Amino acid sequence: MKNELIKYDASKGIFHLNAKNTSYIMQIYEGRYLAHLYWGKKIERYNGAKSLRFVDRIFSANPQSDDRCFSLESTPCEYPAFGNTDFRVPAFQLMFENGTTVTDLRYESHRIAAGKPSLEGLPSTYVEGDEEAQTLEIIMKDSVKPISVVLRYTVFSDFDAISRSAKIINESGEAVRITRAFSVNVDFRDGEFDLLHLAGSWSRERDVLKKPLDMGIYNIESRRGASSHQQNPFIALMRKNAGEFNGEVYGFSFVYSGNFLAQVEVDQFHSTRVGMGINPFNFSWLLNDGESFQAPEVVMVYSESGLNAMSSTYHDLYRKRLCRGLYRDRVRPVLINNWEATYFDFDKDKILDIAKKAKPLGIELMVLDDGWFGKRNDDCSSLGDWYVNEDKLEGGLGALGREIESLDMAFGLWFEPEMVSPDSDLYREHPDWCLHVPGRPRSEGRNQLILDLSRPEVCDRIFDMMKEVLSSAPVSYVKWDMNRHMTEVGSTALPAERQQETAHRYMLGLYGLMERITTEFPEILFESCSGGGGRFDPGMLYYMPQTWTSDDTDAVERLKIQYGTSLVYPVSSMGAHVSAVPNHQVHRETSLKMRGDVAMAGNFGYELDITKMPRYELDEVRDQVSSYKEIRELVQFGDFYRLLSPFEGNDTAWIFVSKDKREAVFFYYKIQARAHEPFKSVRLAGLDENLEYELLDAGVAFGGDELMHIGLNIPELKGDYQSYTVRLRVK
């Protein structure tokens, strides 16, 4: 490794971690407590300019009776325990056999190693060579009982990112119960922040919300069994002057797909504590002697240049070192999905008609959605019966797939493998294979129940059924859906003392199943979905490099959804389709151009019945597909800059710039027309100030400095729901 990323000064007990442009510093302090000193812009040496300070504070308890000044309540703790003078929310909590819950973590030892180890059974970022990262493991031990917590920090040489996780090891000779196991804790020594998070609902995912912090506790969480539409497992703390391109931003992104909690506490001294991990609500884990529990990973990103720089780090890291497989670096196909064209009402001829109409337009992939299996003619039956309905598809999936392949198109397929319908052969055979609590009614959502993936035999059965289907036809794409959240969370396979492990064991089972399927079929492009964007999180991207961003395909709504998603997730992970009008979710009518220009800012496709489109619209579709293919690599793998926010006005704008800054494509969208409108211009971003860029369709050229500091004129756009795009290329 060219540079030492992690240094330890034994004389001062200081750990100094240096990522690309970021430093993170800790110190072993007063009786081997681990204190947090600094996280921010990279510094070469730390000599204690802002060292820890303590005074005798009334009502602050003291762990050392001879020192009334030192209290953990006023110490910026690295991984705080419970019950030993720190009254703030702890990072972890245990219950011992005698019912007590007090722990007292002290530094025991550490280890620094090249590279980054994986987390057993869990998704995580990775490296492809030991020179890309260094990992620090700090072993903390309870001062009374032989309980250890291994804090793991990985520092990346090419990214302003630090990944963190925690592993709890029980060597106490007794069983202990974990009731809280955060993956990360960071204590800031002030409270001058705004909290940004991504909230919403089904079809309205990832609205960008920002609020000032004050004394109190702020919870961003999911208790729904999935990361959810309602909250995303991400938060950012922003300095008061921070915006898109200026100011300090601290991002926290949880690599997990289930119940989570991101908690921000501002205390009496206006210090800020951030904790993130598995939601302790309805969670506990029985840890027997000799066993360990691994918490998932949190990826922390620091930016001194606003949200856009933070997003850029997440985009590059997640695209290159979280996503895996053949499609990590491969352009994604332009697809057409039959769902909004037909819903459940289709047969083989109808699907082939759509494919035959799509091929001359340049569309590359035909996706068959819900309704191809069992007796599935509506959403009331057959989930779990993963065999083809030959009444609809004569000759089966193999025959259909081969006919689509003969058109020189790829064939894709929808699954919802985590679910079971009460009206299904699988449920009648195994009614205990769903999540439920004996003696209580089984709530349904979308007429379905959730299979108990904490049970290995259930995961094995799903794997076998999916393998048989995927082996029977030339499938090159799978959309993996999940259309309800957890109720009556219980497993008949677990004893009473382990029932609160069910939700996390479900996630471990799901991750194991996804690992098996994606390994068995490495040539297939997998896209995750949960009623659209209800499980758009880093945990899913580890197994499937793209996600259906939202079931809401309305162009206006998608501006907000895709803008908010881009705060954390790369554009290459966002599925974005053109659908029919009036839109099926909000019943709005927008032009085909507007719909196309919005969808082109993602993995492009269509979700409508092109067999019913007039010739002039088909010609426009052909032009859209052709245009997208020209910019596809730039959109999916270039740098993305947000310019105007749909949450702040009537206009939205963003730009994609190639890594070498020699090519770009700019998108501008106007929502509503206004009388006597002023002229509009937009300052671009990400270009090279020293290069001259030609606007390809306009035949004029401007310097990068002029376009970024003065701006580009937007032509007059008449009417509601208008869009304007321009490609730029270095002369």
Short mmCIF file of N, CA and C in Angstrom, two decimals, residues 423-547:
data_model
loop_
_atom_site.label_atom_id
_atom_site.label_comp_id
_atom_site.label_asym_id
_atom_site.label_seq_id
_atom_site.Cartn_x
_atom_site.Cartn_y
_atom_site.Cartn_z
N ASP A 423 -54.52 -19.09 -0.94
CA ASP A 423 -55.06 -19.94 -2.00
C ASP A 423 -53.90 -20.38 -2.90
N SER A 424 -53.14 -21.35 -2.41
CA SER A 424 -52.02 -21.88 -3.19
C SER A 424 -51.74 -23.30 -2.74
N ASP A 425 -51.16 -24.09 -3.62
CA ASP A 425 -50.80 -25.45 -3.26
C ASP A 425 -49.74 -25.46 -2.16
N LEU A 426 -48.80 -24.52 -2.22
CA LEU A 426 -47.73 -24.48 -1.22
C LEU A 426 -48.30 -24.22 0.17
N TYR A 427 -49.24 -23.29 0.28
CA TYR A 427 -49.82 -22.97 1.60
C TYR A 427 -50.66 -24.14 2.12
N ARG A 428 -51.39 -24.79 1.23
CA ARG A 428 -52.19 -25.93 1.68
C ARG A 428 -51.28 -27.07 2.15
N GLU A 429 -50.12 -27.19 1.55
CA GLU A 429 -49.17 -28.23 1.95
C GLU A 429 -48.45 -27.87 3.24
N HIS A 430 -48.11 -26.58 3.40
CA HIS A 430 -47.32 -26.14 4.56
C HIS A 430 -47.91 -24.86 5.15
N PRO A 431 -49.05 -24.93 5.82
CA PRO A 431 -49.64 -23.70 6.38
C PRO A 431 -48.80 -23.06 7.48
N ASP A 432 -47.85 -23.80 8.03
CA ASP A 432 -47.00 -23.24 9.09
C ASP A 432 -45.75 -22.58 8.55
N TRP A 433 -45.59 -22.54 7.23
CA TRP A 433 -44.38 -21.98 6.62
C TRP A 433 -44.45 -20.46 6.47
N CYS A 434 -45.47 -19.82 6.94
CA CYS A 434 -45.55 -18.36 6.87
C CYS A 434 -45.27 -17.77 8.24
N LEU A 435 -44.88 -16.51 8.25
CA LEU A 435 -44.75 -15.79 9.51
C LEU A 435 -46.13 -15.69 10.15
N HIS A 436 -46.24 -16.12 11.41
CA HIS A 436 -47.52 -16.04 12.10
C HIS A 436 -47.30 -16.34 13.58
N VAL A 437 -48.30 -16.01 14.37
CA VAL A 437 -48.30 -16.32 15.79
C VAL A 437 -49.44 -17.30 16.04
N PRO A 438 -49.13 -18.50 16.50
CA PRO A 438 -50.19 -19.49 16.72
C PRO A 438 -51.30 -18.96 17.61
N GLY A 439 -52.53 -19.24 17.22
CA GLY A 439 -53.69 -18.81 17.99
C GLY A 439 -54.17 -17.42 17.66
N ARG A 440 -53.46 -16.72 16.77
CA ARG A 440 -53.88 -15.37 16.38
C ARG A 440 -54.18 -15.35 14.88
N PRO A 441 -55.11 -14.47 14.48
CA PRO A 441 -55.41 -14.36 13.05
C PRO A 441 -54.18 -13.97 12.25
N ARG A 442 -54.16 -14.36 10.99
CA ARG A 442 -53.05 -14.05 10.09
C ARG A 442 -53.47 -12.91 9.17
N SER A 443 -52.96 -11.74 9.46
CA SER A 443 -53.30 -10.58 8.63
C SER A 443 -52.75 -10.77 7.22
N GLU A 444 -53.51 -10.33 6.24
CA GLU A 444 -53.05 -10.41 4.86
C GLU A 444 -52.84 -9.01 4.30
N GLY A 445 -51.95 -8.91 3.35
CA GLY A 445 -51.75 -7.70 2.58
C GLY A 445 -51.67 -8.10 1.13
N ARG A 446 -52.43 -7.44 0.29
CA ARG A 446 -52.53 -7.85 -1.13
C ARG A 446 -52.89 -9.34 -1.23
N ASN A 447 -53.71 -9.81 -0.31
CA ASN A 447 -54.18 -11.20 -0.28
C ASN A 447 -53.04 -12.19 -0.15
N GLN A 448 -52.00 -11.84 0.59
CA GLN A 448 -50.87 -12.74 0.69
C GLN A 448 -50.25 -12.69 2.08
N LEU A 449 -49.48 -13.73 2.39
CA LEU A 449 -48.72 -13.86 3.61
C LEU A 449 -47.24 -13.93 3.26
N ILE A 450 -46.40 -13.81 4.29
CA ILE A 450 -44.96 -13.81 4.07
C ILE A 450 -44.38 -15.14 4.51
N LEU A 451 -43.62 -15.77 3.64
CA LEU A 451 -42.97 -17.02 3.99
C LEU A 451 -41.92 -16.79 5.08
N ASP A 452 -41.74 -17.77 5.90
CA ASP A 452 -40.82 -17.67 7.03
C ASP A 452 -39.41 -18.05 6.56
N LEU A 453 -38.67 -17.06 6.11
CA LEU A 453 -37.33 -17.32 5.59
C LEU A 453 -36.30 -17.53 6.69
N SER A 454 -36.72 -17.48 7.95
CA SER A 454 -35.80 -17.87 9.01
C SER A 454 -35.62 -19.39 9.03
N ARG A 455 -36.47 -20.12 8.29
CA ARG A 455 -36.42 -21.57 8.26
C ARG A 455 -35.64 -22.04 7.03
N PRO A 456 -34.55 -22.77 7.20
CA PRO A 456 -33.76 -23.22 6.05
C PRO A 456 -34.55 -24.04 5.05
N GLU A 457 -35.50 -24.86 5.52
CA GLU A 457 -36.25 -25.70 4.59
C GLU A 457 -37.13 -24.87 3.66
N VAL A 458 -37.61 -23.71 4.16
CA VAL A 458 -38.40 -22.82 3.31
C VAL A 458 -37.51 -22.19 2.23
N CYS A 459 -36.34 -21.72 2.63
CA CYS A 459 -35.41 -21.14 1.65
C CYS A 459 -34.99 -22.19 0.61
N ASP A 460 -34.78 -23.42 1.07
CA ASP A 460 -34.40 -24.47 0.13
C ASP A 460 -35.50 -24.72 -0.89
N ARG A 461 -36.75 -24.73 -0.43
CA ARG A 461 -37.87 -24.99 -1.35
C ARG A 461 -37.99 -23.87 -2.38
N ILE A 462 -37.87 -22.62 -1.93
CA ILE A 462 -37.94 -21.50 -2.87
C ILE A 462 -36.81 -21.59 -3.89
N PHE A 463 -35.61 -21.86 -3.40
CA PHE A 463 -34.47 -21.97 -4.30
C PHE A 463 -34.71 -23.05 -5.36
N ASP A 464 -35.18 -24.21 -4.93
CA ASP A 464 -35.40 -25.30 -5.88
C ASP A 464 -36.43 -24.92 -6.94
N MET A 465 -37.53 -24.28 -6.52
CA MET A 465 -38.56 -23.88 -7.48
C MET A 465 -38.03 -22.84 -8.46
N MET A 466 -37.32 -21.85 -7.95
CA MET A 466 -36.79 -20.82 -8.84
C MET A 466 -35.75 -21.40 -9.78
N LYS A 467 -34.91 -22.26 -9.27
CA LYS A 467 -33.89 -22.88 -10.12
C LYS A 467 -34.52 -23.66 -11.26
N GLU A 468 -35.58 -24.40 -10.95
CA GLU A 468 -36.25 -25.18 -12.00
C GLU A 468 -36.83 -24.26 -13.07
N VAL A 469 -37.47 -23.17 -12.66
CA VAL A 469 -38.05 -22.24 -13.63
C VAL A 469 -36.97 -21.58 -14.46
N LEU A 470 -35.93 -21.06 -13.80
CA LEU A 470 -34.89 -20.32 -14.52
C LEU A 470 -34.05 -21.23 -15.41
N SER A 471 -34.03 -22.52 -15.10
CA SER A 471 -33.31 -23.47 -15.95
C SER A 471 -34.14 -23.92 -17.14
N SER A 472 -35.45 -23.66 -17.09
CA SER A 472 -36.34 -24.17 -18.13
C SER A 472 -36.51 -23.21 -19.31
N ALA A 473 -36.00 -22.00 -19.17
CA ALA A 473 -36.22 -20.98 -20.20
C ALA A 473 -35.00 -20.08 -20.29
N PRO A 474 -34.82 -19.42 -21.43
CA PRO A 474 -33.67 -18.53 -21.61
C PRO A 474 -33.90 -17.17 -20.94
N VAL A 475 -33.90 -17.16 -19.61
CA VAL A 475 -34.18 -15.95 -18.84
C VAL A 475 -32.87 -15.18 -18.64
N SER A 476 -32.86 -13.90 -18.99
CA SER A 476 -31.65 -13.09 -18.82
C SER A 476 -31.85 -11.96 -17.81
N TYR A 477 -33.08 -11.83 -17.28
CA TYR A 477 -33.40 -10.75 -16.33
C TYR A 477 -34.48 -11.26 -15.40
N VAL A 478 -34.35 -10.94 -14.10
CA VAL A 478 -35.37 -11.29 -13.11
C VAL A 478 -35.70 -10.06 -12.29
N LYS A 479 -36.99 -9.77 -12.18
CA LYS A 479 -37.49 -8.74 -11.28
C LYS A 479 -38.00 -9.44 -10.03
N TRP A 480 -37.33 -9.19 -8.90
CA TRP A 480 -37.62 -9.86 -7.63
C TRP A 480 -38.45 -8.91 -6.77
N ASP A 481 -39.73 -9.21 -6.63
CA ASP A 481 -40.66 -8.29 -5.96
C ASP A 481 -40.97 -8.76 -4.54
N MET A 482 -41.53 -7.85 -3.74
CA MET A 482 -41.92 -8.14 -2.35
C MET A 482 -42.99 -7.11 -1.99
N ASN A 483 -44.25 -7.55 -1.90
CA ASN A 483 -45.37 -6.62 -1.91
C ASN A 483 -46.16 -6.52 -0.61
N ARG A 484 -45.56 -6.79 0.52
CA ARG A 484 -46.23 -6.48 1.78
C ARG A 484 -45.19 -6.47 2.88
N HIS A 485 -45.56 -5.80 4.00
CA HIS A 485 -44.69 -5.72 5.16
C HIS A 485 -45.17 -6.67 6.25
N MET A 486 -44.34 -6.86 7.25
CA MET A 486 -44.54 -7.93 8.23
C MET A 486 -45.55 -7.56 9.31
N THR A 487 -46.46 -8.47 9.55
CA THR A 487 -47.34 -8.43 10.72
C THR A 487 -47.29 -9.81 11.37
N GLU A 488 -47.76 -9.89 12.63
CA GLU A 488 -47.71 -11.17 13.36
C GLU A 488 -46.35 -11.84 13.16
N VAL A 489 -45.29 -11.12 13.55
CA VAL A 489 -43.93 -11.59 13.29
C VAL A 489 -43.58 -12.68 14.29
N GLY A 490 -43.69 -13.91 13.85
CA GLY A 490 -43.36 -15.05 14.68
C GLY A 490 -43.01 -16.23 13.81
N SER A 491 -42.28 -17.18 14.38
CA SER A 491 -41.88 -18.39 13.65
C SER A 491 -42.14 -19.61 14.52
N THR A 492 -42.85 -20.57 13.98
CA THR A 492 -43.11 -21.80 14.73
C THR A 492 -41.86 -22.66 14.82
N ALA A 493 -40.80 -22.31 14.08
CA ALA A 493 -39.55 -23.06 14.15
C ALA A 493 -38.63 -22.57 15.25
N LEU A 494 -38.96 -21.46 15.91
CA LEU A 494 -38.11 -20.90 16.94
C LEU A 494 -38.76 -21.07 18.31
N PRO A 495 -37.95 -21.32 19.35
CA PRO A 495 -38.51 -21.43 20.71
C PRO A 495 -38.93 -20.06 21.22
N ALA A 496 -39.64 -20.07 22.32
CA ALA A 496 -40.22 -18.83 22.86
C ALA A 496 -39.16 -17.77 23.11
N GLU A 497 -38.00 -18.18 23.64
CA GLU A 497 -36.98 -17.20 24.00
C GLU A 497 -36.28 -16.60 22.79
N ARG A 498 -36.58 -17.11 21.60
CA ARG A 498 -35.94 -16.58 20.39
C ARG A 498 -36.94 -15.94 19.42
N GLN A 499 -38.18 -15.75 19.83
CA GLN A 499 -39.17 -15.20 18.90
C GLN A 499 -38.79 -13.80 18.40
N GLN A 500 -38.13 -13.00 19.23
CA GLN A 500 -37.78 -11.66 18.79
C GLN A 500 -36.56 -11.63 17.88
N GLU A 501 -36.05 -12.79 17.55
CA GLU A 501 -34.99 -12.90 16.55
C GLU A 501 -35.55 -13.09 15.15
N THR A 502 -36.86 -13.28 15.05
CA THR A 502 -37.46 -13.72 13.78
C THR A 502 -37.17 -12.76 12.64
N ALA A 503 -37.39 -11.47 12.85
CA ALA A 503 -37.25 -10.51 11.74
C ALA A 503 -35.83 -10.47 11.21
N HIS A 504 -34.84 -10.51 12.11
CA HIS A 504 -33.46 -10.50 11.64
C HIS A 504 -33.08 -11.84 11.02
N ARG A 505 -33.55 -12.93 11.60
CA ARG A 505 -33.27 -14.23 10.98
C ARG A 505 -33.90 -14.32 9.59
N TYR A 506 -35.05 -13.68 9.43
CA TYR A 506 -35.65 -13.61 8.09
C TYR A 506 -34.69 -12.96 7.11
N MET A 507 -34.09 -11.82 7.52
CA MET A 507 -33.17 -11.13 6.63
C MET A 507 -31.95 -11.99 6.31
N LEU A 508 -31.43 -12.68 7.30
CA LEU A 508 -30.29 -13.56 7.05
C LEU A 508 -30.67 -14.67 6.07
N GLY A 509 -31.89 -15.21 6.23
CA GLY A 509 -32.36 -16.22 5.29
C GLY A 509 -32.53 -15.67 3.88
N LEU A 510 -33.07 -14.45 3.79
CA LEU A 510 -33.24 -13.82 2.49
C LEU A 510 -31.90 -13.58 1.83
N TYR A 511 -30.95 -13.03 2.56
CA TYR A 511 -29.63 -12.78 1.98
C TYR A 511 -28.98 -14.09 1.52
N GLY A 512 -29.12 -15.14 2.31
CA GLY A 512 -28.57 -16.42 1.91
C GLY A 512 -29.21 -16.96 0.64
N LEU A 513 -30.53 -16.80 0.54
CA LEU A 513 -31.25 -17.25 -0.66
C LEU A 513 -30.81 -16.46 -1.88
N MET A 514 -30.70 -15.14 -1.72
CA MET A 514 -30.27 -14.31 -2.86
C MET A 514 -28.84 -14.66 -3.28
N GLU A 515 -27.98 -14.93 -2.32
CA GLU A 515 -26.61 -15.31 -2.65
C GLU A 515 -26.60 -16.60 -3.48
N ARG A 516 -27.41 -17.56 -3.09
CA ARG A 516 -27.46 -18.83 -3.81
C ARG A 516 -27.99 -18.65 -5.23
N ILE A 517 -29.08 -17.90 -5.37
CA ILE A 517 -29.70 -17.73 -6.69
C ILE A 517 -28.79 -16.96 -7.63
N THR A 518 -28.22 -15.86 -7.15
CA THR A 518 -27.39 -15.04 -8.03
C THR A 518 -26.09 -15.76 -8.37
N THR A 519 -25.61 -16.62 -7.49
CA THR A 519 -24.42 -17.41 -7.80
C THR A 519 -24.74 -18.51 -8.79
N GLU A 520 -25.91 -19.11 -8.65
CA GLU A 520 -26.33 -20.19 -9.57
C GLU A 520 -26.56 -19.66 -10.98
N PHE A 521 -27.03 -18.40 -11.08
CA PHE A 521 -27.36 -17.82 -12.39
C PHE A 521 -26.62 -16.48 -12.57
N PRO A 522 -25.30 -16.54 -12.72
CA PRO A 522 -24.52 -15.29 -12.79
C PRO A 522 -24.76 -14.47 -14.04
N GLU A 523 -25.32 -15.07 -15.09
CA GLU A 523 -25.55 -14.34 -16.33
C GLU A 523 -26.84 -13.52 -16.29
N ILE A 524 -27.68 -13.72 -15.28
CA ILE A 524 -28.96 -13.03 -15.19
C ILE A 524 -28.78 -11.68 -14.52
N LEU A 525 -29.41 -10.66 -15.07
CA LEU A 525 -29.49 -9.35 -14.44
C LEU A 525 -30.68 -9.38 -13.47
N PHE A 526 -30.42 -9.24 -12.19
CA PHE A 526 -31.47 -9.23 -11.18
C PHE A 526 -31.78 -7.78 -10.79
N GLU A 527 -33.08 -7.48 -10.72
CA GLU A 527 -33.56 -6.18 -10.25
C GLU A 527 -34.47 -6.41 -9.06
N SER A 528 -34.19 -5.73 -7.95
CA SER A 528 -35.04 -5.87 -6.78
C SER A 528 -36.20 -4.89 -6.85
N CYS A 529 -37.24 -5.24 -6.11
CA CYS A 529 -38.46 -4.42 -6.09
C CYS A 529 -39.21 -4.75 -4.82
N SER A 530 -39.86 -3.77 -4.25
CA SER A 530 -40.78 -4.02 -3.13
C SER A 530 -41.92 -3.02 -3.25
N GLY A 531 -42.92 -3.39 -4.04
CA GLY A 531 -43.97 -2.42 -4.34
C GLY A 531 -43.34 -1.16 -4.89
N GLY A 532 -42.38 -1.34 -5.76
CA GLY A 532 -41.57 -0.23 -6.24
C GLY A 532 -40.35 -0.06 -5.36
N GLY A 533 -40.23 1.10 -4.70
CA GLY A 533 -39.02 1.45 -3.97
C GLY A 533 -39.07 1.18 -2.49
N GLY A 534 -39.82 0.17 -2.03
CA GLY A 534 -39.97 -0.08 -0.61
C GLY A 534 -38.81 -0.83 0.02
N ARG A 535 -37.85 -1.22 -0.78
CA ARG A 535 -36.65 -1.86 -0.23
C ARG A 535 -35.45 -1.43 -1.09
N PHE A 536 -35.39 -0.11 -1.33
CA PHE A 536 -34.28 0.46 -2.08
C PHE A 536 -33.20 0.80 -1.07
N ASP A 537 -32.28 -0.13 -0.87
CA ASP A 537 -31.27 0.04 0.17
C ASP A 537 -29.97 -0.63 -0.26
N PRO A 538 -28.86 -0.33 0.42
CA PRO A 538 -27.58 -0.91 0.01
C PRO A 538 -27.53 -2.43 0.17
N GLY A 539 -28.26 -2.98 1.14
CA GLY A 539 -28.25 -4.41 1.32
C GLY A 539 -28.72 -5.14 0.08
N MET A 540 -29.77 -4.63 -0.56
CA MET A 540 -30.28 -5.27 -1.78
C MET A 540 -29.32 -5.08 -2.95
N LEU A 541 -28.67 -3.93 -3.03
CA LEU A 541 -27.77 -3.68 -4.16
C LEU A 541 -26.59 -4.62 -4.16
N TYR A 542 -26.23 -5.18 -3.03
CA TYR A 542 -25.14 -6.13 -2.96
C TYR A 542 -25.44 -7.37 -3.79
N TYR A 543 -26.71 -7.75 -3.86
CA TYR A 543 -27.12 -8.94 -4.59
C TYR A 543 -27.69 -8.61 -5.96
N MET A 544 -28.30 -7.45 -6.08
CA MET A 544 -28.99 -7.07 -7.31
C MET A 544 -28.61 -5.63 -7.64
N PRO A 545 -27.95 -5.38 -8.77
CA PRO A 545 -27.33 -4.07 -8.99
C PRO A 545 -28.30 -2.96 -9.37
N GLN A 546 -29.58 -3.28 -9.45
CA GLN A 546 -30.55 -2.21 -9.70
C GLN A 546 -31.87 -2.53 -9.01
N THR A 547 -32.67 -1.48 -8.81
CA THR A 547 -33.93 -1.57 -8.08
C THR A 547 -35.00 -0.80 -8.84
#
